């Protein structure tokens, strides 16, 4: 998340430009993700590639598909994009694999899931925990899983 009163442009490797015009916004653009997400909390942001530009209003989220170059406005709650600021993980039918990817980014850990486990459980709700151990314990109480932690590596297996 960034807040700026001075206009600037963020260039991604896939030619998506985010022009920031005095605002509070977030951009999720990891090289391994199929889609980039730009969310706007306040102010004004213009998102575009060489062919298309969209101006965002506060409360909007735009998804940019890296392979198709398609941009679309998503009908999601923008506040969920900022949950990490309050140690809140908002899950809307989120797979265990997607939850683990988020946890890896938040806590700088590597999570390995047993084969087939990543799509075996989906979660809807909000987890508000202080650390990764608390989050993992909560997931274990919600699902038939267990985890083992070895330094910064976590293995998740069925119970």
Short mmCIF file of C-alpha atoms in Angstrom, two decimals:
data_model
loop_
_atom_site.label_atom_id
_atom_site.label_comp_id
_atom_site.label_asym_id
_atom_site.label_seq_id
_atom_site.Cartn_x
_atom_site.Cartn_y
_atom_site.Cartn_z
CA UNK A 1 0.00 0.00 0.00
CA UNK A 2 1.22 3.50 -0.72
CA UNK A 3 -0.04 7.02 -0.08
CA UNK A 4 1.25 9.92 -2.11
CA UNK A 5 0.29 13.48 -2.91
CA UNK A 6 2.83 13.66 -5.76
CA UNK A 7 1.78 12.00 -9.06
CA UNK A 8 3.96 9.11 -10.20
CA UNK A 9 3.74 6.05 -12.46
CA UNK A 10 4.40 2.41 -11.59
CA UNK A 11 5.49 0.31 -14.58
CA UNK A 12 5.10 -3.48 -14.39
CA UNK A 13 7.15 -5.88 -16.55
CA UNK A 14 4.01 -6.68 -18.58
CA UNK A 15 3.44 -3.07 -19.73
CA UNK A 16 0.70 -2.34 -17.21
CA UNK A 17 1.12 1.23 -15.97
CA UNK A 18 -0.51 2.55 -12.81
CA UNK A 19 -0.55 6.36 -12.71
CA UNK A 20 -1.02 7.56 -9.15
CA UNK A 21 -2.67 10.94 -8.76
CA UNK A 22 -2.62 11.73 -5.01
CA UNK A 23 -4.17 8.70 -3.40
CA UNK A 24 -4.10 5.62 -1.17
CA UNK A 25 -3.89 2.46 -3.24
CA UNK A 26 -2.50 -1.07 -3.36
CA UNK A 27 -1.03 -3.07 -6.22
CA UNK A 28 -0.45 -6.81 -6.11
CA UNK A 29 1.87 -7.74 -8.97
CA UNK A 30 3.86 -10.88 -8.22
CA UNK A 31 5.68 -12.54 -11.15
CA UNK A 32 4.07 -15.91 -10.44
CA UNK A 33 0.49 -14.55 -10.46
CA UNK A 34 -1.68 -14.80 -13.56
CA UNK A 35 -3.43 -11.53 -12.69
CA UNK A 36 -2.30 -8.27 -11.15
CA UNK A 37 -4.72 -6.49 -8.82
CA UNK A 38 -4.95 -2.74 -8.27
CA UNK A 39 -7.24 -1.45 -5.52
CA UNK A 40 -8.07 2.13 -4.66
CA UNK A 41 -9.00 3.26 -1.17
CA UNK A 42 -9.03 7.03 -1.75
CA UNK A 43 -8.03 9.51 -4.44
CA UNK A 44 -7.57 8.74 -8.13
CA UNK A 45 -5.56 6.15 -10.07
CA UNK A 46 -5.33 5.55 -13.80
CA UNK A 47 -4.48 1.99 -14.82
CA UNK A 48 -3.55 0.98 -18.32
CA UNK A 49 -1.38 -0.65 -20.90
CA UNK A 50 -0.44 0.79 -24.28
CA UNK A 51 -3.93 -0.04 -25.65
CA UNK A 52 -6.37 0.64 -22.79
CA UNK A 53 -6.60 2.98 -19.80
CA UNK A 54 -9.14 2.92 -16.98
CA UNK A 55 -9.62 5.58 -14.32
CA UNK A 56 -10.47 4.15 -10.93
CA UNK A 57 -12.80 5.56 -8.32
CA UNK A 58 -12.33 4.93 -4.59
CA UNK A 59 -13.54 1.48 -3.59
CA UNK A 60 -12.74 -0.15 -6.93
CA UNK A 61 -10.50 -3.10 -7.76
CA UNK A 62 -9.14 -3.76 -11.24
CA UNK A 63 -7.75 -7.09 -12.34
CA UNK A 64 -5.22 -7.25 -15.20
CA UNK A 65 -4.73 -10.66 -16.80
CA UNK A 66 -1.08 -10.91 -17.84
CA UNK A 67 -1.61 -13.38 -20.66
CA UNK A 68 -4.78 -11.98 -22.25
CA UNK A 69 -3.95 -8.33 -21.40
CA UNK A 70 -7.60 -7.98 -20.35
CA UNK A 71 -8.53 -5.50 -17.60
CA UNK A 72 -11.76 -5.74 -15.67
CA UNK A 73 -13.37 -4.13 -12.64
CA UNK A 74 -14.05 -6.67 -9.90
CA UNK A 75 -17.12 -6.69 -7.71
CA UNK A 76 -15.31 -7.27 -4.41
CA UNK A 77 -14.98 -5.41 -1.14
CA UNK A 78 -11.87 -3.24 -1.45
CA UNK A 79 -11.34 -3.25 2.32
CA UNK A 80 -10.43 -6.94 2.06
CA UNK A 81 -7.33 -5.95 0.06
CA UNK A 82 -6.04 -4.04 3.09
CA UNK A 83 -6.68 -6.70 5.75
CA UNK A 84 -2.96 -7.39 6.14
CA UNK A 85 -2.62 -3.98 7.80
CA UNK A 86 -4.77 -5.22 10.72
CA UNK A 87 -3.64 -8.89 10.67
CA UNK A 88 -6.98 -9.84 9.09
CA UNK A 89 -7.20 -12.49 6.39
CA UNK A 90 -10.47 -12.13 4.48
CA UNK A 91 -11.44 -15.37 2.79
CA UNK A 92 -14.29 -15.63 0.29
CA UNK A 93 -14.43 -19.29 -0.75
CA UNK A 94 -10.61 -19.26 -0.74
CA UNK A 95 -8.80 -22.55 -1.33
CA UNK A 96 -6.18 -23.77 1.11
CA UNK A 97 -3.58 -23.26 -1.65
CA UNK A 98 -4.59 -19.60 -2.03
CA UNK A 99 -4.57 -19.10 1.74
CA UNK A 100 -1.05 -20.57 1.90
CA UNK A 101 0.18 -18.31 -0.92
CA UNK A 102 -1.08 -15.30 1.02
CA UNK A 103 0.54 -16.51 4.24
CA UNK A 104 3.87 -17.07 2.45
CA UNK A 105 3.84 -13.43 1.32
CA UNK A 106 2.73 -11.98 4.65
CA UNK A 107 5.08 -13.96 6.87
CA UNK A 108 8.03 -14.65 4.52
CA UNK A 109 7.77 -18.42 4.87
CA UNK A 110 7.66 -21.36 2.46
CA UNK A 111 4.61 -23.62 2.77
CA UNK A 112 4.48 -27.09 1.23
CA UNK A 113 1.11 -28.79 0.90
CA UNK A 114 0.66 -32.56 0.64
CA UNK A 115 -0.39 -33.63 -2.86
CA UNK A 116 -4.04 -32.84 -3.59
CA UNK A 117 -4.52 -30.92 -0.35
CA UNK A 118 -4.47 -27.40 -1.81
CA UNK A 119 -7.93 -27.60 -3.36
CA UNK A 120 -9.45 -29.98 -0.80
CA UNK A 121 -10.72 -27.22 1.51
CA UNK A 122 -12.19 -23.77 0.91
CA UNK A 123 -12.65 -21.08 3.54
CA UNK A 124 -15.07 -18.21 3.92
CA UNK A 125 -14.71 -15.79 6.80
CA UNK A 126 -12.14 -13.62 8.51
CA UNK A 127 -9.12 -14.76 10.50
CA UNK A 128 -7.58 -12.19 12.79
CA UNK A 129 -4.49 -13.64 14.37
CA UNK A 130 -1.24 -12.13 15.63
CA UNK A 131 1.24 -14.54 14.04
CA UNK A 132 1.51 -17.41 11.59
CA UNK A 133 1.31 -20.06 14.31
CA UNK A 134 -2.05 -18.69 15.43
CA UNK A 135 -3.30 -18.63 11.82
CA UNK A 136 -2.16 -22.21 11.22
CA UNK A 137 -3.75 -23.39 14.47
CA UNK A 138 -7.03 -21.75 13.42
CA UNK A 139 -6.89 -23.45 9.99
CA UNK A 140 -6.22 -26.80 11.67
CA UNK A 141 -9.28 -26.33 13.87
CA UNK A 142 -11.39 -25.57 10.76
CA UNK A 143 -10.05 -28.42 8.61
CA UNK A 144 -8.74 -31.92 8.78
CA UNK A 145 -5.11 -30.77 8.48
CA UNK A 146 -2.00 -30.55 10.62
CA UNK A 147 1.26 -28.67 10.15
CA UNK A 148 4.90 -29.00 11.03
CA UNK A 149 7.19 -25.99 11.23
CA UNK A 150 10.93 -26.18 10.66
CA UNK A 151 12.40 -22.66 10.71
CA UNK A 152 10.80 -20.74 7.85
CA UNK A 153 9.47 -23.90 6.17
CA UNK A 154 6.00 -25.24 6.96
CA UNK A 155 4.60 -28.59 5.81
CA UNK A 156 0.84 -29.10 5.81
CA UNK A 157 -0.54 -32.64 5.65
CA UNK A 158 -3.89 -34.34 6.34
CA UNK A 159 -4.60 -35.34 9.96
#
